[in-house]
Coordinates of C-alpha atoms and ligand atoms in Angstrom, one line a residue:
M1217 CA 143.8 96.1 114.0
H1218 CA 143.5 92.9 115.2
T1219 CA 139.7 90.5 114.1
A1220 CA 139.0 87.2 114.6
S1221 CA 139.6 86.3 111.4
Q1222 CA 143.4 87.3 111.7
T1223 CA 144.2 85.4 114.8
G1224 CA 141.8 82.3 114.8
T1225 CA 140.3 80.5 117.6
A1226 CA 143.1 79.1 120.6
A1227 CA 144.8 76.0 118.7
P1228 CA 148.1 76.3 119.9
A1229 CA 150.3 74.4 118.7
R1230 CA 152.7 72.3 121.4
R1231 CA 156.2 74.0 122.2
T1232 CA 158.3 74.2 124.9
L1233 CA 159.5 77.1 126.4
G1234 CA 162.9 77.6 128.5
Q1235 CA 165.2 80.6 129.3
F1236 CA 166.9 83.7 127.6
I1237 CA 170.4 84.1 128.5
G1238 CA 172.5 85.8 127.5
G1239 CA 170.7 86.5 123.9
E1240 CA 170.4 83.0 123.1
A1241 CA 166.6 81.0 124.1
T1242 CA 168.0 78.1 125.6
H1243 CA 166.3 74.8 127.1
R1244 CA 168.3 74.9 130.2
G1245 CA 166.3 74.1 133.1
T1246 CA 164.5 71.3 135.3
R1247 CA 161.0 70.7 135.4
A1248 CA 159.0 71.0 132.9
Y1249 CA 155.3 72.3 134.1
E1250 CA 152.5 73.3 132.0
C1251 CA 150.5 76.1 131.0
V1252 CA 146.8 76.2 130.8
Y1253 CA 144.0 78.3 128.4
P1254 CA 142.0 79.9 131.1
A1255 CA 139.0 79.9 128.4
T1256 CA 138.8 76.0 128.2
G1257 CA 141.1 74.7 130.8
E1258 CA 143.1 73.1 128.1
S1259 CA 146.8 72.9 128.4
T1260 CA 148.9 75.0 125.7
Y1261 CA 152.7 74.4 126.0
E1262 CA 155.3 73.3 128.2
V1263 CA 157.6 75.6 130.4
L1264 CA 161.0 74.3 132.0
E1265 CA 161.7 76.1 135.3
A1266 CA 165.1 78.0 136.2
D1267 CA 166.3 76.4 139.0
A1268 CA 169.2 78.2 140.7
E1269 CA 172.2 77.2 138.5
T1270 CA 169.9 78.3 135.4
T1271 CA 168.8 81.6 137.4
D1272 CA 172.7 81.8 138.3
A1273 CA 173.6 81.5 134.1
A1274 CA 171.1 84.6 133.4
V1275 CA 172.4 86.7 136.2
R1276 CA 176.1 86.4 135.2
A1277 CA 175.3 87.0 131.4
A1278 CA 173.4 90.3 132.8
R1279 CA 176.7 90.9 134.7
R1280 CA 179.0 90.2 131.6
A1281 CA 176.5 92.9 129.7
L1282 CA 177.3 96.0 132.2
G1283 CA 180.6 95.6 131.1
G1284 CA 179.8 95.4 127.4
P1285 CA 178.7 98.7 125.3
W1286 CA 175.2 99.3 127.0
A1287 CA 175.8 100.9 130.2
H1288 CA 178.4 103.1 128.2
M1289 CA 176.2 104.2 125.1
T1290 CA 175.1 107.8 124.9
A1291 CA 171.7 108.0 126.5
A1292 CA 170.5 109.2 122.8
D1293 CA 171.5 106.3 121.5
R1294 CA 170.0 103.8 124.2
G1295 CA 167.0 105.9 123.2
A1296 CA 167.2 104.6 119.5
V1297 CA 167.2 101.0 120.5
L1298 CA 164.0 101.8 122.9
R1299 CA 162.3 102.8 120.2
R1300 CA 163.4 100.3 117.8
I1301 CA 161.5 98.1 120.3
A1302 CA 158.4 99.8 120.7
E1303 CA 158.3 99.6 116.4
R1304 CA 159.2 96.1 116.7
I1305 CA 156.5 95.4 118.9
T1306 CA 153.9 97.4 116.9
A1307 CA 155.0 95.3 114.0
R1308 CA 154.5 92.0 115.6
A1309 CA 151.4 93.1 117.0
D1310 CA 149.3 90.1 116.0
E1311 CA 151.8 87.8 117.5
F1312 CA 152.0 89.0 120.9
L1313 CA 148.3 89.6 120.8
R1314 CA 148.1 86.0 120.3
A1315 CA 150.5 84.9 122.7
E1316 CA 148.8 87.2 125.2
I1317 CA 145.2 85.5 124.7
I1318 CA 146.4 82.4 125.1
D1319 CA 148.5 82.8 128.4
T1320 CA 145.5 84.8 130.0
G1321 CA 141.9 84.4 128.0
K1322 CA 141.4 88.0 127.8
P1323 CA 139.3 89.2 125.1
V1324 CA 140.9 90.2 122.2
G1325 CA 139.8 93.6 122.0
L1326 CA 141.0 94.4 125.7
A1327 CA 144.1 93.1 124.4
A1328 CA 144.3 94.7 120.9
H1329 CA 143.6 98.1 122.6
L1330 CA 145.2 98.2 126.1
D1331 CA 148.0 95.3 127.0
I1332 CA 149.9 95.3 123.4
P1333 CA 149.8 98.9 122.4
R1334 CA 150.7 100.0 126.4
G1335 CA 153.6 97.1 125.7
A1336 CA 155.1 99.8 122.6
A1337 CA 154.1 102.7 124.1
N1338 CA 156.2 101.9 127.3
F1339 CA 159.5 101.4 125.4
S1340 CA 158.5 105.1 123.4
A1341 CA 157.6 106.9 126.4
F1342 CA 161.2 105.9 128.5
A1343 CA 163.1 106.4 125.5
D1344 CA 162.9 110.1 125.5
L1345 CA 163.2 109.8 129.6
A1346 CA 166.7 108.6 128.8
Q1347 CA 167.6 112.1 127.9
H1348 CA 166.2 113.5 131.4
L1349 CA 169.1 111.7 133.3
S1350 CA 170.4 115.1 135.2
G1351 CA 171.7 115.8 138.1
E1352 CA 172.0 118.4 140.8
T1353 CA 174.8 121.4 140.7
L1354 CA 175.2 123.0 144.1
T1355 CA 177.8 125.7 145.0
T1356 CA 179.4 125.3 148.3
H1357 CA 180.5 127.9 150.7
T1358 CA 184.0 126.9 152.8
A1359 CA 185.6 128.7 155.6
D1360 CA 188.6 130.0 153.1
R1361 CA 185.9 131.5 151.0
R1362 CA 186.8 129.6 147.3
G1363 CA 184.1 127.5 147.8
A1364 CA 183.4 124.0 146.4
L1365 CA 181.2 122.9 144.2
N1366 CA 178.8 119.9 144.5
Y1367 CA 177.1 118.1 141.4
S1368 CA 175.5 114.5 141.0
L1369 CA 176.3 112.1 138.5
R1370 CA 173.9 108.9 137.6
R1371 CA 175.2 105.7 137.1
P1372 CA 173.5 102.5 136.2
R1373 CA 172.3 100.6 139.2
G1374 CA 173.4 97.5 137.9
V1375 CA 171.5 93.8 137.2
I1376 CA 167.8 94.4 138.0
A1377 CA 165.5 91.6 138.8
V1378 CA 161.8 92.1 137.5
I1379 CA 159.3 90.0 138.9
C1380 CA 155.6 90.4 137.1
P1381 CA 152.1 88.8 138.1
W1382 CA 149.7 87.3 135.5
N1383 CA 147.1 90.0 134.8
L1384 CA 148.7 92.3 132.4
P1385 CA 151.5 90.2 131.6
L1386 CA 153.2 92.4 128.8
L1387 CA 151.8 95.7 129.7
L1388 CA 153.6 95.2 133.7
L1389 CA 156.7 93.8 132.1
T1390 CA 157.9 96.3 129.9
W1391 CA 156.3 99.2 132.4
K1392 CA 159.8 98.2 134.4
V1393 CA 162.1 96.7 131.5
A1394 CA 161.7 100.0 129.5
P1395 CA 162.7 102.3 132.1
A1396 CA 165.4 99.9 133.9
L1397 CA 166.9 99.6 130.2
A1398 CA 167.0 103.6 129.6
C1399 CA 169.0 104.4 132.3
G1400 CA 171.3 101.6 131.1
N1401 CA 170.9 98.7 133.6
A1402 CA 171.2 95.0 132.7
V1403 CA 168.0 92.9 133.5
V1404 CA 166.4 89.8 134.5
V1405 CA 163.0 88.9 134.2
K1406 CA 160.7 86.5 135.6
P1407 CA 157.4 86.7 134.1
S1408 CA 154.4 85.0 136.3
E1409 CA 154.4 81.0 135.9
E1410 CA 150.8 81.6 134.2
T1411 CA 152.2 84.3 131.6
P1412 CA 155.7 83.8 130.4
A1413 CA 154.6 83.6 126.5
T1414 CA 155.0 87.1 125.7
A1415 CA 158.2 87.9 127.6
M1416 CA 159.8 85.2 125.7
L1417 CA 158.6 87.1 122.5
L1418 CA 160.3 90.0 123.6
A1419 CA 163.2 88.1 124.1
E1420 CA 163.0 87.9 120.0
V1421 CA 162.7 91.4 119.8
M1422 CA 165.1 92.4 121.8
N1423 CA 167.6 90.8 119.4
E1424 CA 165.9 92.5 116.3
A1425 CA 166.1 95.8 118.3
G1426 CA 170.1 95.6 118.2
V1427 CA 170.2 95.0 122.4
P1428 CA 173.1 93.5 123.3
P1429 CA 173.6 90.1 124.3
G1430 CA 172.6 89.5 128.5
V1431 CA 170.9 93.2 128.8
Y1432 CA 168.0 91.3 128.8
N1433 CA 167.2 87.8 130.4
V1434 CA 164.2 85.8 130.8
V1435 CA 163.9 82.8 133.6
N1436 CA 160.8 80.8 134.0
G1437 CA 159.7 79.5 137.2
F1438 CA 157.5 79.7 140.2
G1439 CA 157.9 82.3 143.0
Q1440 CA 159.0 80.8 147.1
G1441 CA 161.5 78.5 146.8
S1442 CA 162.1 78.6 142.7
T1443 CA 163.3 80.9 140.4
G1444 CA 161.6 83.8 141.5
E1445 CA 163.6 83.5 145.3
H1446 CA 166.9 82.3 143.2
L1447 CA 166.6 85.6 141.9
V1448 CA 165.8 87.9 144.2
R1449 CA 168.4 85.9 146.7
H1450 CA 171.1 86.1 144.3
P1451 CA 173.9 88.3 145.5
G1452 CA 174.2 89.8 141.5
V1453 CA 171.4 91.5 141.6
S1454 CA 171.2 95.0 142.8
G1455 CA 167.6 96.0 142.9
V1456 CA 164.4 94.3 142.3
T1457 CA 161.0 95.7 141.2
F1458 CA 158.0 94.1 141.6
T1459 CA 154.5 93.6 141.0
G1460 CA 152.2 91.4 142.8
E1461 CA 150.3 90.6 145.8
T1462 CA 151.5 92.8 149.1
S1463 CA 152.3 89.3 150.9
T1464 CA 155.2 88.6 148.2
G1465 CA 156.5 92.2 148.2
T1466 CA 156.9 91.3 151.7
A1467 CA 158.8 88.0 151.1
I1468 CA 160.8 89.8 148.2
M1469 CA 161.5 92.6 150.5
K1470 CA 163.1 90.3 153.2
G1471 CA 164.8 88.6 150.5
A1472 CA 166.5 91.9 149.2
A1473 CA 167.0 92.8 152.7
D1474 CA 170.4 90.4 152.6
G1475 CA 173.0 92.5 150.6
I1476 CA 171.2 95.3 151.5
R1477 CA 169.2 95.5 147.8
P1478 CA 166.9 98.0 147.2
V1479 CA 163.0 97.3 146.0
S1480 CA 160.4 99.0 144.2
L1481 CA 156.9 97.4 145.0
E1482 CA 153.6 97.7 143.4
L1483 CA 151.1 95.8 145.3
G1484 CA 147.8 95.1 145.9
G1485 CA 144.8 97.4 146.1
K1486 CA 141.0 97.4 147.4
N1487 CA 140.2 100.6 145.9
A1488 CA 137.5 102.7 146.2
A1489 CA 135.0 105.2 144.0
I1490 CA 133.2 108.4 145.4
V1491 CA 129.9 108.8 143.4
F1492 CA 128.6 112.4 144.2
A1493 CA 124.9 113.3 143.4
D1494 CA 125.8 116.1 141.6
C1495 CA 128.2 113.9 139.5
D1496 CA 127.3 113.3 135.1
L1497 CA 125.6 109.6 136.4
Q1498 CA 125.9 108.1 133.0
R1499 CA 129.5 108.7 132.9
A1500 CA 130.0 107.4 136.5
V1501 CA 128.2 104.5 135.9
A1502 CA 129.9 103.7 132.9
G1503 CA 133.6 104.7 134.5
S1504 CA 132.6 102.5 138.0
A1505 CA 131.6 99.1 135.5
R1506 CA 134.8 99.5 133.5
S1507 CA 136.8 99.7 136.8
A1508 CA 135.2 97.0 138.6
F1509 CA 135.1 94.4 135.4
L1510 CA 137.8 95.4 133.3
N1511 CA 140.2 92.3 132.1
C1512 CA 137.3 90.7 134.3
G1513 CA 138.0 92.1 137.5
Q1514 CA 142.0 91.4 137.5
V1515 CA 143.4 94.8 137.3
C1516 CA 145.1 96.2 140.5
L1517 CA 143.7 99.5 140.1
G1518 CA 140.3 98.2 139.9
T1519 CA 137.3 100.1 141.8
E1520 CA 136.2 97.0 144.8
R1521 CA 134.2 99.6 147.0
V1522 CA 131.8 102.1 145.3
Y1523 CA 130.5 104.9 147.9
V1524 CA 127.3 106.7 146.4
E1525 CA 125.5 109.8 147.8
R1526 CA 122.0 108.7 148.8
A1527 CA 120.2 111.0 146.6
V1528 CA 121.5 108.6 143.6
F1529 CA 122.0 105.6 144.9
D1530 CA 119.3 103.5 144.3
E1531 CA 119.1 104.7 140.3
F1532 CA 123.4 103.8 140.5
V1533 CA 123.0 100.5 141.5
E1534 CA 120.0 100.1 138.7
M1535 CA 122.4 101.2 136.1
L1536 CA 125.4 99.7 137.1
A1537 CA 123.6 96.2 137.4
R1538 CA 122.2 96.9 133.7
E1539 CA 125.9 97.5 132.7
A1540 CA 127.0 94.0 134.2
A1541 CA 124.1 92.3 132.9
A1542 CA 125.5 93.5 129.3
L1543 CA 129.0 92.0 129.3
R1544 CA 129.5 89.1 127.4
P1545 CA 131.6 86.1 128.1
G1546 CA 132.7 84.3 125.1
D1547 CA 135.7 83.2 122.9
P1548 CA 138.4 85.6 123.4
F1549 CA 139.3 85.9 119.8
D1550 CA 135.2 87.2 118.9
P1551 CA 135.8 90.6 118.8
A1552 CA 131.9 90.7 120.3
T1553 CA 133.3 89.0 124.0
T1554 CA 133.7 91.8 126.2
L1555 CA 134.5 89.5 129.1
G1556 CA 137.3 86.7 129.5
P1557 CA 137.5 84.1 132.6
L1558 CA 139.6 84.4 135.3
I1559 CA 143.7 83.3 135.2
S1560 CA 142.9 79.9 137.1
A1561 CA 141.2 77.4 138.8
G1562 CA 143.0 78.2 141.6
H1563 CA 141.5 81.7 141.6
R1564 CA 138.7 80.9 140.5
E1565 CA 138.1 79.3 143.7
K1566 CA 139.1 82.0 145.7
V1567 CA 136.9 84.3 144.1
Q1568 CA 134.0 82.2 144.4
R1569 CA 134.9 81.6 148.6
Y1570 CA 134.4 85.3 148.7
F1571 CA 131.1 85.0 146.7
A1572 CA 129.8 82.6 149.4
L1573 CA 131.0 84.7 152.1
A1574 CA 129.3 87.8 150.7
R1575 CA 126.4 85.8 151.0
R1576 CA 126.9 84.5 154.6
Q1577 CA 127.3 87.9 155.9
G1578 CA 124.1 89.0 154.4
A1579 CA 125.1 90.5 151.7
R1580 CA 122.3 91.4 149.0
V1581 CA 123.5 89.9 145.9
V1582 CA 122.1 92.5 143.2
T1583 CA 123.2 90.9 140.0
G1584 CA 125.8 87.8 139.5
G1585 CA 127.5 85.3 142.1
G1586 CA 127.5 82.8 139.8
I1587 CA 128.9 81.0 136.8
P1588 CA 127.8 82.2 133.4
P1589 CA 126.5 79.8 130.8
V1590 CA 129.2 79.8 128.2
A1591 CA 129.2 77.7 124.4
E1592 CA 130.0 74.1 125.3
R1593 CA 133.7 74.1 124.1
L1594 CA 134.2 76.9 126.5
R1595 CA 132.9 74.8 129.6
G1596 CA 136.2 74.0 131.3
G1597 CA 137.6 77.5 131.3
Y1598 CA 137.5 79.8 134.5
W1599 CA 134.2 81.7 133.7
I1600 CA 132.6 83.7 136.7
E1601 CA 129.4 86.7 136.6
P1602 CA 130.0 90.0 137.1
T1603 CA 128.6 90.7 140.4
I1604 CA 127.5 93.3 142.8
W1605 CA 126.7 93.5 146.1
T1606 CA 124.9 95.8 148.7
G1607 CA 123.9 95.9 152.6
L1608 CA 127.4 94.8 154.3
E1609 CA 129.0 96.3 157.0
E1610 CA 132.3 98.6 156.3
T1611 CA 134.5 95.9 158.7
S1612 CA 133.0 92.7 156.8
D1613 CA 136.7 91.4 154.6
I1614 CA 134.4 91.4 151.4
L1615 CA 135.2 95.8 152.3
Q1616 CA 138.4 94.7 153.5
Q1617 CA 140.3 92.3 151.6
E1618 CA 141.3 92.0 147.8
I1619 CA 139.3 89.6 146.0
F1620 CA 140.7 90.4 142.4
G1621 CA 137.7 89.6 140.4
P1622 CA 134.3 91.2 138.5
C1623 CA 132.9 92.2 141.8
C1624 CA 132.0 95.2 143.9
H1625 CA 130.2 96.4 147.0
V1626 CA 128.1 99.5 146.4
A1627 CA 127.1 101.4 149.5
P1628 CA 125.3 104.8 150.1
F1629 CA 126.9 107.5 152.4
D1630 CA 125.3 111.1 153.5
E1631 CA 128.6 113.4 153.7
E1632 CA 131.3 114.3 151.9
D1633 CA 134.0 113.6 154.7
E1634 CA 132.0 110.3 155.8
A1635 CA 132.8 109.2 152.5
I1636 CA 136.5 110.4 152.4
N1637 CA 137.0 108.4 156.1
R1638 CA 135.6 105.0 154.5
V1639 CA 137.8 105.3 151.4
N1640 CA 140.5 106.1 153.6
A1641 CA 139.5 103.3 156.2
S1642 CA 141.6 100.5 154.2
D1643 CA 145.1 99.1 154.7
Y1644 CA 145.7 99.8 151.0
G1645 CA 146.4 103.0 149.0
L1646 CA 146.8 102.4 145.5
A1647 CA 143.8 104.2 143.5
A1648 CA 140.7 105.7 143.7
A1649 CA 137.7 107.5 142.0
V1650 CA 135.8 110.6 142.0
W1651 CA 132.9 111.1 140.0
T1652 CA 131.6 114.8 140.8
E1653 CA 131.0 117.9 138.4
N1654 CA 132.1 120.3 141.2
L1655 CA 135.6 121.5 140.6
S1656 CA 136.3 122.5 144.3
R1657 CA 135.1 119.7 145.8
A1658 CA 137.1 117.2 143.4
H1659 CA 140.4 119.3 144.3
R1660 CA 139.1 119.0 148.1
V1661 CA 138.2 115.1 148.0
A1662 CA 141.6 114.4 146.2
A1663 CA 144.0 116.1 148.6
R1664 CA 142.7 113.9 151.0
L1665 CA 142.6 110.6 150.0
E1666 CA 145.4 108.5 150.8
V1667 CA 146.1 106.5 148.0
G1668 CA 149.0 106.6 144.9
T1669 CA 146.6 108.2 142.3
T1670 CA 143.3 109.7 142.3
W1671 CA 141.3 109.9 138.9
V1672 CA 138.4 112.3 138.9
N1673 CA 135.3 111.8 136.2
S1674 CA 137.7 108.9 134.6
W1675 CA 139.5 105.5 135.4
F1676 CA 142.9 104.4 134.6
L1677 CA 143.5 107.3 132.1
R1678 CA 147.4 107.3 131.9
D1679 CA 150.2 109.7 131.3
L1680 CA 153.2 107.6 131.3
R1681 CA 155.3 110.6 133.1
A1682 CA 153.1 110.9 135.8
S1683 CA 154.0 109.3 139.2
F1684 CA 152.6 105.6 139.9
G1685 CA 152.8 103.9 143.1
G1686 CA 150.7 102.7 146.5
S1687 CA 150.6 104.0 149.5
K1688 CA 149.9 101.8 152.6
R1689 CA 150.3 98.2 151.8
S1690 CA 149.9 98.8 148.3
G1691 CA 153.8 99.5 147.7
I1692 CA 156.9 101.4 148.2
G1693 CA 158.1 103.7 145.3
R1694 CA 156.9 105.3 142.3
E1695 CA 157.9 104.4 139.1
G1696 CA 156.5 106.1 135.9
G1697 CA 158.4 109.5 134.4
V1698 CA 161.7 110.6 136.0
H1699 CA 160.1 109.3 139.2
G1700 CA 161.6 106.0 138.7
L1701 CA 165.2 107.5 138.3
D1702 CA 166.1 107.0 141.8
F1703 CA 165.4 103.4 141.7
Y1704 CA 167.3 102.5 138.4
T1705 CA 170.0 105.0 138.4
E1706 CA 172.5 105.0 141.7
T1707 CA 173.7 109.0 142.6
H1708 CA 176.6 109.9 142.8
N1709 CA 177.7 113.0 144.6
V1710 CA 181.2 114.8 143.3
C1711 CA 182.6 117.7 145.6
I1712 CA 185.3 119.3 144.0
K1713 CA 187.1 122.2 146.7
L1714 CA 187.9 125.0 144.2
Ligands
NAD1041 P1 151.9 87.3 143.1 O1 152.5 87.9 143.8 O2 151.3 85.9 143.6 O3 152.9 86.5 142.0 C1 153.4 87.9 141.0 C2 155.2 87.1 141.0 O4 156.0 87.2 141.9 C3 155.0 86.3 140.1 O5 156.1 86.3 138.9 C4 155.5 85.0 141.3 O6 156.0 83.8 140.3 C5 156.6 85.6 142.2 N1 156.7 85.4 143.1 C6 155.6 84.7 144.1 N2 156.5 84.7 145.4 C7 157.4 85.1 145.1 C8 158.7 85.0 146.3 N3 158.6 84.9 147.5 N4 160.0 85.2 145.5 C9 160.2 85.6 144.4 N5 159.0 85.9 143.5 C10 157.9 85.4 144.1 O7 150.7 88.1 142.5 P2 149.7 87.3 140.9 O8 148.9 86.4 141.5 O9 150.6 87.2 140.0 O10 149.6 88.9 140.8 C11 148.0 89.3 141.2 C12 148.2 90.2 142.6 O11 149.2 91.6 141.7 C13 147.3 90.8 143.0 O12 147.6 91.6 144.4 C14 147.0 92.3 142.2 O13 146.7 93.6 142.9 C15 148.7 92.7 142.4 N6 149.3 93.7 141.2 C16 149.5 95.0 141.4 C17 150.1 96.0 140.7 C18 150.5 97.1 140.7 O14 150.7 98.2 139.9 N7 150.0 97.5 142.4 C19 149.7 95.6 139.3 C20 148.9 94.5 139.1 C21 148.9 93.2 139.9
6OD1042 O1 149.3 101.5 134.2 C1 150.4 101.0 134.7 O2 151.4 101.8 134.2 C2 150.2 100.1 135.7 N1 151.2 99.9 136.1 C3 149.3 99.4 135.7 C4 148.7 98.5 136.4 C5 147.9 97.5 136.4 C6 147.5 96.9 137.6 O3 147.2 95.7 137.3

């Protein structure tokens, strides 16, 4: 779909991004800050931070839109608008692709096959969901024997605050905006301060697709003490859907508690894979490499712990190390590049602290652990080597804390029960992968894992109708298909005495 010659190398024009409020781009905002191209460290454009007053204007615009045609449209008409949004994203895919790469530094092959098509697919999938806004009907016994009829209605919850991280900016934002709009809500989106571009491009698409003014609003800025916190605490917000770190989720939950607003939280993970000796080893290695290193390891579902049955442990480690070594860092716009940089200097420092800690705690570094050589013009970027460790204790920080970089620890196990217990011995519970050709074992193990999603013989294979979310500290609530309906709508029971 996209080639290097279509997109060229990144030489972004200087510009200023503000907000999108009530159907219009505006330069309201206070402090300006710079965004950076992670592949070179160069600043790209400036962004205006939305202060409390500007955030208030966005929430008010969303409230006004709820009184207009959007919330009262038929579900089929809203579905048609969502389909047009999907079509416009696809028609403007090259612009989305370029904007996403300049913000994140991710390789063009990845963004072209995952981020941008999923951005469109989220809208087509939830266009259909709008048709399923049904409720329950109950006939009720009463003392006079005439009975009563109970039925439920669903109405839009109201103004939904959508707060997103930087790792899959368009994918994760549209994953929340699409169901919110399908259910008739208005949204105020706060993209990550690192990656605001595709949320603003989506604003143009909303106008092109005929979304009424005020239904989709964007405010830019930071989190605590800034735009994110103003938004969460705004009394005009009816619910907050958030994807990001567990500690941020905690702060957001506290902020939403004032006013008793519901939250849907997709948080961090410390995901594990179990590789049984009876698996298709080649497939398990390729899948584990993908799950540890895709997007430079910056995927919440990524595997940072791998447990391998002892009989195939040495062979697995050797094969995984070969996969890691085959990854090619380089110009994100070059289709041959398979490894992008980390998002920022700060995030690379965090990942490097874990690399140093692993060594101090006695890890054997199978491969990686440093900064890879890259072309001179890329040397200011936040490059890091894909890294594999063995030999650490289960209680080590490396096995307990989310690193969010291209790295994993591989440990041998002897018994099925032992592997399950080690996977579950985590504060997190987002996702797991199980690699086995034994059908009974696959079902038996999956049923015992304390996570929101288990993939068997695959990873990050998504059906947008399936539930998605985390257990334990990985989140609250489920989104996907009809599963988010309780969050995005308010159920209203009507009881008719007959
Ligand atoms: P983050 O929590 O630092 O920031 C996410 C968003 O929250 C940003 O827009 C930020 O500005 C905002 N924010 C921060 N503090 C806030 C506050 N007090 N009030 C309101 N908003 C606030 O996360 P990140 O660094 O952008 O993303 C990486 C993290 O996200 C990782 O932990 C990763 O696992 C997680 N993540 C989870 C999922 C999932 O589906 N479970 C998906 C992607 C990323
Ligand atoms: O695929 C999705 O719907 C989803 N929420 C993926 C999350 C990936 C985390 O980085």
